[in-house]
mmCIF file of C-alpha atoms and ligand atoms in Angstrom:
data_model
loop_
_atom_site.group_PDB
_atom_site.id
_atom_site.type_symbol
_atom_site.label_atom_id
_atom_site.label_comp_id
_atom_site.label_asym_id
_atom_site.label_seq_id
_atom_site.Cartn_x
_atom_site.Cartn_y
_atom_site.Cartn_z
ATOM 1 C CA MET A 283 -0.171 2.874 37.274
ATOM 2 C CA GLY A 284 1.077 6.198 35.856
ATOM 3 C CA TRP A 285 4.313 7.044 34.057
ATOM 4 C CA PHE A 286 5.638 8.642 37.263
ATOM 5 C CA GLN A 287 5.273 5.274 39.008
ATOM 6 C CA LEU A 288 7.298 3.533 36.315
ATOM 7 C CA PHE A 289 10.517 4.456 38.137
ATOM 8 C CA PHE A 290 9.486 2.584 41.294
ATOM 9 C CA TYR A 291 8.056 -0.233 39.234
ATOM 10 C CA VAL A 292 11.303 -0.871 37.418
ATOM 11 C CA ASN A 293 13.926 0.240 39.909
ATOM 12 C CA LYS A 294 14.611 -3.189 41.411
ATOM 13 C CA SER A 295 17.463 -5.624 40.809
ATOM 14 C CA TYR A 296 16.739 -8.822 38.924
ATOM 15 C CA SER A 297 18.916 -11.570 37.541
ATOM 16 C CA TRP A 298 20.768 -11.747 34.233
ATOM 17 C CA PRO A 299 20.975 -13.854 32.092
ATOM 18 C CA PRO A 300 17.382 -15.066 32.245
ATOM 19 C CA LYS A 301 16.480 -18.688 32.772
ATOM 20 C CA GLU A 302 15.656 -20.522 29.552
ATOM 21 C CA GLU A 303 13.854 -23.634 30.740
ATOM 22 C CA SER A 304 10.540 -21.871 31.425
ATOM 23 C CA MET A 305 10.448 -18.426 29.912
ATOM 24 C CA LEU A 306 7.905 -15.772 30.752
ATOM 25 C CA VAL A 307 7.759 -13.004 28.185
ATOM 26 C CA LEU A 308 6.028 -9.651 28.302
ATOM 27 C CA GLY A 309 5.143 -8.684 24.720
ATOM 28 C CA ILE A 310 4.132 -5.189 23.607
ATOM 29 C CA GLU A 311 2.506 -4.116 20.323
ATOM 30 C CA SER A 312 1.765 -0.561 19.147
ATOM 31 C CA THR A 313 2.554 -0.387 15.421
ATOM 32 C CA CYS A 314 -0.841 0.967 14.338
ATOM 33 C CA ASP A 315 -4.105 1.553 16.189
ATOM 34 C CA GLU A 316 -4.074 -1.196 18.801
ATOM 35 C CA THR A 317 -2.253 -0.832 22.107
ATOM 36 C CA ALA A 318 -1.548 -4.371 23.232
ATOM 37 C CA ALA A 319 0.394 -6.268 25.890
ATOM 38 C CA ALA A 320 0.545 -9.988 26.594
ATOM 39 C CA VAL A 321 2.274 -12.432 28.893
ATOM 40 C CA VAL A 322 3.264 -15.726 27.252
ATOM 41 C CA ARG A 323 4.923 -18.714 28.907
ATOM 42 C CA ASP A 324 7.412 -20.828 26.932
ATOM 43 C CA GLY A 325 6.397 -19.260 23.649
ATOM 44 C CA HIS A 326 2.986 -20.899 23.429
ATOM 45 C CA GLU A 327 0.986 -20.640 26.649
ATOM 46 C CA ILE A 328 -0.862 -17.331 26.447
ATOM 47 C CA LEU A 329 -1.506 -16.197 30.030
ATOM 48 C CA SER A 330 -2.966 -12.829 29.017
ATOM 49 C CA ASN A 331 -3.573 -10.971 25.768
ATOM 50 C CA VAL A 332 -4.847 -7.442 26.396
ATOM 51 C CA ILE A 333 -5.811 -5.281 23.401
ATOM 52 C CA ALA A 334 -6.993 -1.683 23.703
ATOM 53 C CA SER A 335 -8.531 -0.896 20.334
ATOM 54 C CA GLN A 336 -8.664 2.679 19.027
ATOM 55 C CA THR A 337 -11.303 2.186 16.347
ATOM 56 C CA ASP A 338 -13.665 4.623 18.137
ATOM 57 C CA LEU A 339 -11.024 7.322 17.675
ATOM 58 C CA HIS A 340 -10.357 6.793 13.967
ATOM 59 C CA GLN A 341 -13.802 5.892 12.675
ATOM 60 C CA LYS A 342 -14.790 9.420 11.684
ATOM 61 C CA TYR A 343 -11.629 9.773 9.568
ATOM 62 C CA GLY A 344 -12.261 6.516 7.691
ATOM 63 C CA GLY A 345 -8.755 5.278 8.571
ATOM 64 C CA VAL A 346 -5.986 5.634 11.148
ATOM 65 C CA PHE A 347 -5.066 9.233 12.079
ATOM 66 C CA PRO A 348 -1.366 8.749 13.063
ATOM 67 C CA GLU A 349 -1.013 11.653 15.519
ATOM 68 C CA LEU A 350 -4.148 10.631 17.418
ATOM 69 C CA ALA A 351 -2.991 7.001 17.448
ATOM 70 C CA CYS A 352 0.301 8.018 19.103
ATOM 71 C CA ARG A 353 -1.414 10.093 21.770
ATOM 72 C CA ARG A 354 -3.803 7.274 22.642
ATOM 73 C CA HIS A 355 -0.885 4.802 22.874
ATOM 74 C CA VAL A 356 0.793 7.133 25.389
ATOM 75 C CA ASP A 357 -2.430 7.462 27.401
ATOM 76 C CA VAL A 358 -3.170 3.750 27.733
ATOM 77 C CA MET A 359 0.162 1.917 27.372
ATOM 78 C CA ILE A 360 1.000 1.570 31.057
ATOM 79 C CA ASP A 361 -2.521 0.531 32.034
ATOM 80 C CA VAL A 362 -2.524 -2.087 29.269
ATOM 81 C CA ILE A 363 0.821 -3.523 30.445
ATOM 82 C CA ASP A 364 -0.373 -3.473 34.030
ATOM 83 C CA GLN A 365 -3.565 -5.301 33.073
ATOM 84 C CA ALA A 366 -1.640 -7.940 31.093
ATOM 85 C CA LEU A 367 0.541 -8.686 34.130
ATOM 86 C CA LYS A 368 -2.476 -8.761 36.449
ATOM 87 C CA GLU A 369 -4.558 -11.034 34.218
ATOM 88 C CA ALA A 370 -1.595 -13.395 33.890
ATOM 89 C CA GLY A 371 -1.085 -13.341 37.662
ATOM 90 C CA ILE A 372 2.581 -12.567 37.067
ATOM 91 C CA LYS A 373 4.780 -10.147 39.013
ATOM 92 C CA PRO A 374 7.331 -8.014 37.145
ATOM 93 C CA GLU A 375 10.218 -9.887 38.792
ATOM 94 C CA GLU A 376 9.014 -13.147 37.218
ATOM 95 C CA ILE A 377 9.314 -11.806 33.642
ATOM 96 C CA ASP A 378 12.392 -13.166 31.803
ATOM 97 C CA LEU A 379 12.278 -11.172 28.572
ATOM 98 C CA VAL A 380 10.547 -8.020 27.296
ATOM 99 C CA ALA A 381 9.742 -7.872 23.574
ATOM 100 C CA ALA A 382 8.081 -5.192 21.469
ATOM 101 C CA ALA A 383 7.231 -4.717 17.816
ATOM 102 C CA ARG A 384 9.944 -2.527 16.252
ATOM 103 C CA GLY A 385 8.087 -2.108 12.918
ATOM 104 C CA PRO A 386 6.886 -1.924 10.235
ATOM 105 C CA GLY A 387 4.100 0.541 10.979
ATOM 106 C CA LEU A 388 3.562 4.135 12.070
ATOM 107 C CA ILE A 389 6.899 5.393 13.364
ATOM 108 C CA GLY A 390 5.513 7.466 16.239
ATOM 109 C CA ALA A 391 3.186 4.687 17.332
ATOM 110 C CA ILE A 392 5.958 2.052 17.254
ATOM 111 C CA MET A 393 8.206 4.254 19.389
ATOM 112 C CA ILE A 394 5.695 4.323 22.262
ATOM 113 C CA GLY A 395 5.627 0.528 22.678
ATOM 114 C CA LEU A 396 9.302 0.062 21.872
ATOM 115 C CA ASN A 397 10.410 2.675 24.411
ATOM 116 C CA ALA A 398 8.095 1.263 27.072
ATOM 117 C CA ALA A 399 9.661 -2.173 26.504
ATOM 118 C CA LYS A 400 13.197 -0.777 26.652
ATOM 119 C CA ALA A 401 12.457 1.151 29.863
ATOM 120 C CA LEU A 402 10.972 -1.911 31.571
ATOM 121 C CA ALA A 403 13.774 -4.223 30.434
ATOM 122 C CA LEU A 404 16.411 -1.742 31.541
ATOM 123 C CA GLY A 405 14.805 -1.227 34.927
ATOM 124 C CA TRP A 406 14.065 -4.896 35.483
ATOM 125 C CA LYS A 407 17.549 -5.867 34.232
ATOM 126 C CA LYS A 408 16.054 -8.259 31.703
ATOM 127 C CA PRO A 409 16.876 -8.751 28.027
ATOM 128 C CA PHE A 410 14.889 -6.836 25.452
ATOM 129 C CA LEU A 411 14.051 -7.831 21.859
ATOM 130 C CA GLY A 412 12.603 -5.832 18.978
ATOM 131 C CA ILE A 413 10.326 -7.997 16.829
ATOM 132 C CA HIS A 414 9.211 -7.722 13.183
ATOM 133 C CA HIS A 415 5.455 -7.146 13.337
ATOM 134 C CA VAL A 416 4.664 -8.902 10.053
ATOM 135 C CA GLU A 417 6.831 -11.905 10.883
ATOM 136 C CA ALA A 418 4.901 -12.125 14.157
ATOM 137 C CA HIS A 419 1.573 -12.128 12.225
ATOM 138 C CA LEU A 420 2.837 -15.141 10.307
ATOM 139 C CA TYR A 421 4.184 -16.805 13.433
ATOM 140 C CA ALA A 422 0.698 -16.511 15.009
ATOM 141 C CA SER A 423 -0.298 -19.512 12.859
ATOM 142 C CA MET A 424 2.555 -21.575 14.330
ATOM 143 C CA ILE A 425 2.068 -20.895 18.050
ATOM 144 C CA GLY A 426 1.781 -24.149 20.019
ATOM 145 C CA ARG A 427 2.151 -26.280 16.871
ATOM 146 C CA LYS A 428 5.905 -26.858 16.951
ATOM 147 C CA GLU A 429 5.622 -30.584 16.267
ATOM 148 C CA GLN A 430 3.354 -30.163 13.205
ATOM 149 C CA LEU A 431 5.300 -27.417 11.409
ATOM 150 C CA ARG A 432 6.741 -28.377 8.018
ATOM 151 C CA PHE A 433 9.335 -26.439 6.027
ATOM 152 C CA PRO A 434 9.867 -25.145 3.442
ATOM 153 C CA GLY A 435 6.460 -23.505 3.369
ATOM 154 C CA ILE A 436 4.602 -20.632 1.736
ATOM 155 C CA GLY A 437 3.528 -17.685 3.896
ATOM 156 C CA VAL A 438 0.418 -15.653 3.023
ATOM 157 C CA VAL A 439 0.214 -12.355 4.929
ATOM 158 C CA LEU A 440 -3.056 -10.476 4.433
ATOM 159 C CA SER A 441 -3.413 -7.403 6.610
ATOM 160 C CA GLY A 442 -4.271 -3.722 6.567
ATOM 161 C CA GLY A 443 -0.705 -2.850 5.636
ATOM 162 C CA HIS A 444 0.560 -5.895 3.741
ATOM 163 C CA THR A 445 -0.256 -8.422 1.053
ATOM 164 C CA LEU A 446 2.677 -10.809 0.865
ATOM 165 C CA LEU A 447 3.541 -14.195 -0.536
ATOM 166 C CA LEU A 448 6.702 -15.562 1.062
ATOM 167 C CA HIS A 449 8.831 -18.635 0.723
ATOM 168 C CA ILE A 450 9.648 -19.787 4.262
ATOM 169 C CA GLU A 451 12.744 -21.909 4.717
ATOM 170 C CA ASP A 452 12.374 -21.836 8.494
ATOM 171 C CA VAL A 453 11.141 -19.410 11.143
ATOM 172 C CA GLY A 454 13.340 -16.370 10.557
ATOM 173 C CA SER A 455 14.331 -17.232 6.982
ATOM 174 C CA TYR A 456 12.052 -15.800 4.300
ATOM 175 C CA GLN A 457 12.162 -14.902 0.630
ATOM 176 C CA LEU A 458 9.635 -12.505 -0.839
ATOM 177 C CA ILE A 459 7.737 -14.070 -3.758
ATOM 178 C CA GLY A 460 5.017 -11.498 -4.361
ATOM 179 C CA THR A 461 3.500 -8.331 -2.941
ATOM 180 C CA THR A 462 0.973 -5.639 -3.760
ATOM 181 C CA LEU A 463 1.855 -2.865 -6.173
ATOM 182 C CA ASP A 464 -0.545 -0.429 -4.491
ATOM 183 C CA ASP A 465 -3.067 -0.963 -1.681
ATOM 184 C CA ALA A 466 -2.839 -3.848 0.759
ATOM 185 C CA ILE A 467 -5.808 -6.224 0.710
ATOM 186 C CA GLY A 468 -7.119 -5.030 4.120
ATOM 187 C CA GLU A 469 -6.785 -1.435 2.946
ATOM 188 C CA ALA A 470 -8.806 -2.312 -0.174
ATOM 189 C CA PHE A 471 -11.546 -3.800 2.052
ATOM 190 C CA ASP A 472 -11.525 -0.623 4.169
ATOM 191 C CA LYS A 473 -11.700 1.669 1.108
ATOM 192 C CA VAL A 474 -14.446 -0.338 -0.604
ATOM 193 C CA GLY A 475 -16.276 -0.328 2.744
ATOM 194 C CA SER A 476 -15.991 3.438 2.893
ATOM 195 C CA LEU A 477 -17.542 3.677 -0.634
ATOM 196 C CA LEU A 478 -20.427 1.553 0.655
ATOM 197 C CA GLY A 479 -20.832 3.860 3.654
ATOM 198 C CA LEU A 480 -19.430 1.349 6.164
ATOM 199 C CA ASN A 481 -17.419 2.282 9.232
ATOM 200 C CA TYR A 482 -13.641 1.709 9.583
ATOM 201 C CA PRO A 483 -12.357 -1.010 9.776
ATOM 202 C CA ALA A 484 -14.711 -2.316 7.116
ATOM 203 C CA GLY A 485 -13.287 -5.819 6.589
ATOM 204 C CA PRO A 486 -15.584 -7.597 9.069
ATOM 205 C CA LEU A 487 -18.580 -5.520 7.880
ATOM 206 C CA ILE A 488 -17.970 -6.435 4.231
ATOM 207 C CA GLU A 489 -17.726 -10.096 5.233
ATOM 208 C CA LYS A 490 -21.078 -9.787 7.022
ATOM 209 C CA LEU A 491 -22.790 -8.010 4.082
ATOM 210 C CA ALA A 492 -21.289 -10.480 1.616
ATOM 211 C CA LYS A 493 -22.952 -13.408 3.399
ATOM 212 C CA GLU A 494 -26.318 -12.092 2.187
ATOM 213 C CA GLY A 495 -25.144 -11.094 -1.301
ATOM 214 C CA ASP A 496 -24.643 -12.868 -4.614
ATOM 215 C CA PRO A 497 -20.887 -13.124 -5.342
ATOM 216 C CA ASN A 498 -21.576 -13.612 -9.057
ATOM 217 C CA ARG A 499 -23.835 -10.571 -9.522
ATOM 218 C CA TYR A 500 -21.022 -8.344 -10.793
ATOM 219 C CA THR A 501 -17.999 -9.282 -12.851
ATOM 220 C CA LEU A 502 -15.291 -7.148 -11.360
ATOM 221 C CA PRO A 503 -11.976 -7.189 -13.227
ATOM 222 C CA LEU A 504 -8.511 -7.604 -11.741
ATOM 223 C CA PRO A 505 -5.458 -6.390 -13.660
ATOM 224 C CA LYS A 506 -3.185 -8.809 -15.462
ATOM 225 C CA LEU A 507 0.271 -8.288 -13.991
ATOM 226 C CA LYS A 508 3.592 -9.341 -15.478
ATOM 227 C CA ASN A 509 4.714 -10.965 -12.224
ATOM 228 C CA PRO A 510 2.296 -13.868 -11.560
ATOM 229 C CA TYR A 511 2.705 -13.505 -7.770
ATOM 230 C CA HIS A 512 2.017 -9.774 -7.410
ATOM 231 C CA PHE A 513 -1.269 -8.102 -6.498
ATOM 232 C CA SER A 514 -2.956 -4.790 -7.290
ATOM 233 C CA TYR A 515 -6.241 -3.436 -5.988
ATOM 234 C CA SER A 516 -6.480 0.155 -7.229
ATOM 235 C CA GLY A 517 -8.311 -0.767 -10.470
ATOM 236 C CA LEU A 518 -10.749 -2.993 -8.601
ATOM 237 C CA LYS A 519 -11.431 -0.185 -6.149
ATOM 238 C CA THR A 520 -12.160 2.256 -9.000
ATOM 239 C CA HIS A 521 -14.576 -0.259 -10.527
ATOM 240 C CA VAL A 522 -16.440 -0.513 -7.254
ATOM 241 C CA LEU A 523 -16.534 3.299 -7.074
ATOM 242 C CA TYR A 524 -18.220 3.508 -10.489
ATOM 243 C CA LEU A 525 -20.583 0.669 -9.633
ATOM 244 C CA VAL A 526 -21.710 2.284 -6.399
ATOM 245 C CA LYS A 527 -21.667 5.969 -7.359
ATOM 246 C CA GLY A 528 -21.933 5.996 -11.169
ATOM 247 C CA GLN A 529 -19.494 6.181 -14.069
ATOM 248 C CA SER A 530 -16.697 8.764 -13.540
ATOM 249 C CA ALA A 531 -17.986 9.533 -10.033
ATOM 250 C CA LYS A 532 -15.699 10.892 -7.301
ATOM 251 C CA LYS A 533 -15.235 9.366 -3.857
ATOM 252 C CA SER A 534 -17.357 12.170 -2.385
ATOM 253 C CA SER A 535 -20.274 11.564 -4.804
ATOM 254 C CA PRO A 536 -23.497 10.128 -3.319
ATOM 255 C CA VAL A 537 -24.213 6.388 -3.281
ATOM 256 C CA LEU A 538 -26.675 5.459 -6.035
ATOM 257 C CA ILE A 539 -27.423 1.834 -5.204
ATOM 258 C CA SER A 540 -29.882 0.264 -2.738
ATOM 259 C CA GLU A 541 -28.991 -1.464 0.534
ATOM 260 C CA GLU A 542 -29.799 -4.782 -1.178
ATOM 261 C CA GLU A 543 -27.401 -4.018 -4.058
ATOM 262 C CA LYS A 544 -24.634 -3.175 -1.557
ATOM 263 C CA LYS A 545 -24.705 -6.793 -0.375
ATOM 264 C CA HIS A 546 -24.085 -8.000 -3.936
ATOM 265 C CA VAL A 547 -21.242 -5.495 -4.422
ATOM 266 C CA ALA A 548 -19.628 -6.600 -1.135
ATOM 267 C CA ALA A 549 -19.959 -10.282 -2.077
ATOM 268 C CA SER A 550 -18.652 -9.757 -5.636
ATOM 269 C CA PHE A 551 -15.675 -7.692 -4.442
ATOM 270 C CA GLN A 552 -14.739 -10.152 -1.679
ATOM 271 C CA GLU A 553 -15.051 -13.125 -4.008
ATOM 272 C CA ILE A 554 -12.868 -11.777 -6.816
ATOM 273 C CA ALA A 555 -10.205 -10.477 -4.413
ATOM 274 C CA PHE A 556 -9.971 -13.816 -2.580
ATOM 275 C CA ARG A 557 -10.160 -15.871 -5.788
ATOM 276 C CA GLN A 558 -7.035 -14.081 -6.976
ATOM 277 C CA ILE A 559 -5.224 -14.700 -3.680
ATOM 278 C CA CYS A 560 -6.098 -18.417 -3.891
ATOM 279 C CA LYS A 561 -4.920 -18.582 -7.503
ATOM 280 C CA ARG A 562 -1.616 -16.803 -6.859
ATOM 281 C CA THR A 563 -0.947 -18.945 -3.782
ATOM 282 C CA LYS A 564 -1.705 -22.156 -5.661
ATOM 283 C CA GLU A 565 0.716 -21.127 -8.406
ATOM 284 C CA ALA A 566 3.378 -20.415 -5.774
ATOM 285 C CA ILE A 567 2.788 -23.838 -4.181
ATOM 286 C CA GLU A 568 3.287 -25.503 -7.566
ATOM 287 C CA LYS A 569 6.394 -23.493 -8.445
ATOM 288 C CA PHE A 570 8.217 -23.495 -5.118
ATOM 289 C CA ASP A 571 9.195 -26.367 -2.915
ATOM 290 C CA CYS A 572 6.510 -26.297 -0.242
ATOM 291 C CA LYS A 573 5.222 -28.597 2.491
ATOM 292 C CA ALA A 574 2.777 -26.270 4.302
ATOM 293 C CA LEU A 575 0.851 -23.016 3.986
ATOM 294 C CA TYR A 576 1.022 -20.460 6.818
ATOM 295 C CA PHE A 577 -1.446 -17.560 7.057
ATOM 296 C CA GLY A 578 -1.248 -14.312 9.016
ATOM 297 C CA GLY A 579 -2.872 -10.879 9.349
ATOM 298 C CA GLY A 580 -6.281 -9.378 10.070
ATOM 299 C CA VAL A 581 -7.906 -10.432 6.775
ATOM 300 C CA THR A 582 -7.290 -14.105 7.607
ATOM 301 C CA CYS A 583 -10.122 -13.799 10.194
ATOM 302 C CA ASN A 584 -12.438 -13.942 7.187
ATOM 303 C CA GLN A 585 -14.412 -17.190 7.110
ATOM 304 C CA ARG A 586 -15.057 -17.053 3.356
ATOM 305 C CA LEU A 587 -11.304 -16.820 2.701
ATOM 306 C CA ARG A 588 -10.749 -19.884 4.887
ATOM 307 C CA GLU A 589 -13.522 -21.813 3.113
ATOM 308 C CA MET A 590 -12.117 -20.943 -0.314
ATOM 309 C CA PHE A 591 -8.659 -22.234 0.620
ATOM 310 C CA GLU A 592 -9.983 -25.308 2.406
ATOM 311 C CA SER A 593 -12.187 -26.232 -0.588
ATOM 312 C CA GLN A 594 -9.134 -26.397 -2.889
ATOM 313 C CA ASN A 595 -8.174 -29.706 -1.220
ATOM 314 C CA LEU A 596 -4.510 -28.808 -1.360
ATOM 315 C CA SER A 597 -2.237 -31.692 -0.596
ATOM 316 C CA ILE A 598 -0.297 -29.747 2.050
ATOM 317 C CA ASP A 599 -1.224 -28.647 5.591
ATOM 318 C CA LEU A 600 -2.856 -25.251 6.088
ATOM 319 C CA PHE A 601 -1.966 -23.329 9.267
ATOM 320 C CA TRP A 602 -4.456 -20.604 10.244
ATOM 321 C CA PRO A 603 -3.943 -18.370 13.271
ATOM 322 C CA GLU A 604 -6.568 -18.689 16.002
ATOM 323 C CA LYS A 605 -9.176 -15.993 15.269
ATOM 324 C CA GLU A 606 -8.123 -13.896 18.298
ATOM 325 C CA LEU A 607 -4.536 -13.898 17.007
ATOM 326 C CA CYS A 608 -5.296 -12.698 13.452
ATOM 327 C CA LEU A 609 -5.597 -9.002 14.240
ATOM 328 C CA ASP A 610 -2.843 -6.959 15.872
ATOM 329 C CA ASN A 611 -1.971 -8.409 19.277
ATOM 330 C CA ALA A 612 1.031 -8.724 21.578
ATOM 331 C CA ALA A 613 0.825 -12.487 22.167
ATOM 332 C CA MET A 614 2.258 -13.068 18.672
ATOM 333 C CA ILE A 615 5.138 -10.654 19.490
ATOM 334 C CA ALA A 616 5.906 -12.437 22.777
ATOM 335 C CA ALA A 617 5.647 -15.912 21.217
ATOM 336 C CA LEU A 618 8.006 -15.123 18.318
ATOM 337 C CA SER A 619 10.498 -13.475 20.672
ATOM 338 C CA VAL A 620 11.067 -16.822 22.412
ATOM 339 C CA VAL A 621 12.107 -18.466 19.126
ATOM 340 C CA LYS A 622 14.458 -15.549 18.439
ATOM 341 C CA PHE A 623 15.882 -15.651 21.950
ATOM 342 C CA GLN A 624 16.442 -19.398 21.853
ATOM 343 C CA LYS A 625 18.387 -19.015 18.601
ATOM 344 C CA ASN A 626 20.428 -16.102 19.933
ATOM 345 C CA PRO A 627 20.111 -15.512 23.681
ATOM 346 C CA THR A 628 21.252 -11.889 23.776
ATOM 347 C CA SER A 629 19.424 -8.630 24.267
ATOM 348 C CA ASP A 630 18.963 -6.161 21.418
ATOM 349 C CA PRO A 631 20.817 -2.887 21.994
ATOM 350 C CA PHE A 632 18.748 -0.276 23.785
ATOM 351 C CA ASP A 633 19.248 2.151 20.917
ATOM 352 C CA LEU A 634 17.428 -0.236 18.528
ATOM 353 C CA ALA A 635 15.449 2.052 16.226
ATOM 354 C CA ALA A 636 11.755 1.917 15.412
ATOM 355 C CA MET A 637 11.403 1.246 11.689
ATOM 356 C CA PRO A 638 8.345 2.290 9.648
ATOM 357 C CA ARG A 639 9.445 -0.105 6.888
ATOM 358 C CA ILE A 640 11.383 -3.346 7.240
ATOM 359 C CA PRO A 641 11.853 -5.366 4.053
ATOM 360 C CA PHE A 642 11.632 -9.149 4.159
HETATM 361 O O1 KG4 B 1147 -3.386 -7.356 10.719
HETATM 362 P P1 KG4 B 1147 -4.206 -6.179 11.057
HETATM 363 O O2 KG4 B 1147 -4.869 -6.139 12.403
HETATM 364 O O3 KG4 B 1147 -3.384 -4.860 10.969
HETATM 365 C C1 KG4 B 1147 -2.280 -4.639 10.161
HETATM 366 O O4 KG4 B 1147 -1.170 -5.061 10.536
HETATM 367 O O5 KG4 B 1147 -2.509 -4.019 9.103
HETATM 368 O O6 KG4 B 1147 -5.302 -6.078 9.905
HETATM 369 C C2 KG4 B 1147 -6.298 -5.107 9.903
HETATM 370 C C3 KG4 B 1147 -7.043 -5.226 8.586
HETATM 371 C C4 KG4 B 1147 -8.069 -4.130 8.366
HETATM 372 O O7 KG4 B 1147 -7.846 -3.588 7.086
HETATM 373 C C5 KG4 B 1147 -9.401 -4.840 8.452
HETATM 374 O O8 KG4 B 1147 -10.417 -4.268 7.649
HETATM 375 C C6 KG4 B 1147 -9.042 -6.231 7.977
HETATM 376 O O9 KG4 B 1147 -7.775 -6.479 8.545
HETATM 377 N N1 KG4 B 1147 -9.995 -7.256 8.449
HETATM 378 C C7 KG4 B 1147 -10.747 -8.032 7.635
HETATM 379 C C8 KG4 B 1147 -11.548 -8.837 8.483
HETATM 380 N N2 KG4 B 1147 -11.243 -8.532 9.780
HETATM 381 C C9 KG4 B 1147 -10.280 -7.550 9.729
HETATM 382 N N3 KG4 B 1147 -10.825 -8.113 6.300
HETATM 383 C C10 KG4 B 1147 -11.688 -8.997 5.765
HETATM 384 N N4 KG4 B 1147 -12.498 -9.780 6.513
HETATM 385 C C11 KG4 B 1147 -12.468 -9.734 7.866
HETATM 386 N N5 KG4 B 1147 -13.265 -10.514 8.584
HETATM 387 ZN ZN1 ZN B 1148 -0.708 -6.059 11.924
#
């Protein structure tokens, strides 16, 4: 389907307000370099979860090139939505709600998905909701587990754009406990990966290298911060730079270590970064009233991170997102939108703005 067909696709009359007993939601996600659409029934049954990744486009830049990301979103958005509906076996007239990520992320990229959602909702005469991307990452760990959820809890968001510790009173009610003062953890993985000559995104590649390396080979330091719940990765990154390319080297300097040594660097970096996250989280559990731990974001795919948390034998339940829901996806957007809609069954205004930053 092309943009010119959108008019025919949406120009039909459907009912308002939507039925609540069995809700079908079309979710859309485009905050960074994944164009995604999903159809979710009743907030937990994922009928389709289509993700068009752009990593091929950004790899040679070592990170996301915003202008190129926007153009690719425009090129593939309608096909991705079409595919999500087809895979779910759902016709547009059966959709009850259209939801899209409204931020945080790259403003131009967000606008593509948000405007597509608004156009479809307007044409289909369905409600539309703008969803907080990071809240949706966290909610990914709760999908289909309504009966097991315990509050208050601690949220741990580890992604390419965020490193957050949150106190969760309930879904939708959060208090920021700690955050990063510079790079996000996923960004640190990507930058360290780039120093080791790995492709973007380097997180999964570092995890793979680290499996064959000795995590205790190098003692990499982390800064002591005044706030016991904050994070910082710039010093650690500089240490890795000197380790890999020599003292006082620049990013562009040649790599001086062997392929074998790279495995030890990857393992040592991953270990120290995750050890600090475990420590900070444990301190937050002890300080704040907390009955469960909820994880979200691309870095929580990492098996070593999961092992480190599981081996702490914490006395509270740990909620991990399914692996396919850790990275950016639209199923988490659609699922969270149902909770929001049930609490307040109204549409967001169609002039709802895309927001590159949304504080918690
Ligand atoms: O949540 P996400 O898809 O996007 C943001 O909202 O930022 O996270 C992407 C980040 C990238 O930085 C990527 O390198 C990292 O998650 N990542 C990982 C792993 N898989 C993805 N980091 C460590 N280990 C992994 N297995
Ligand atoms: Zn994300």
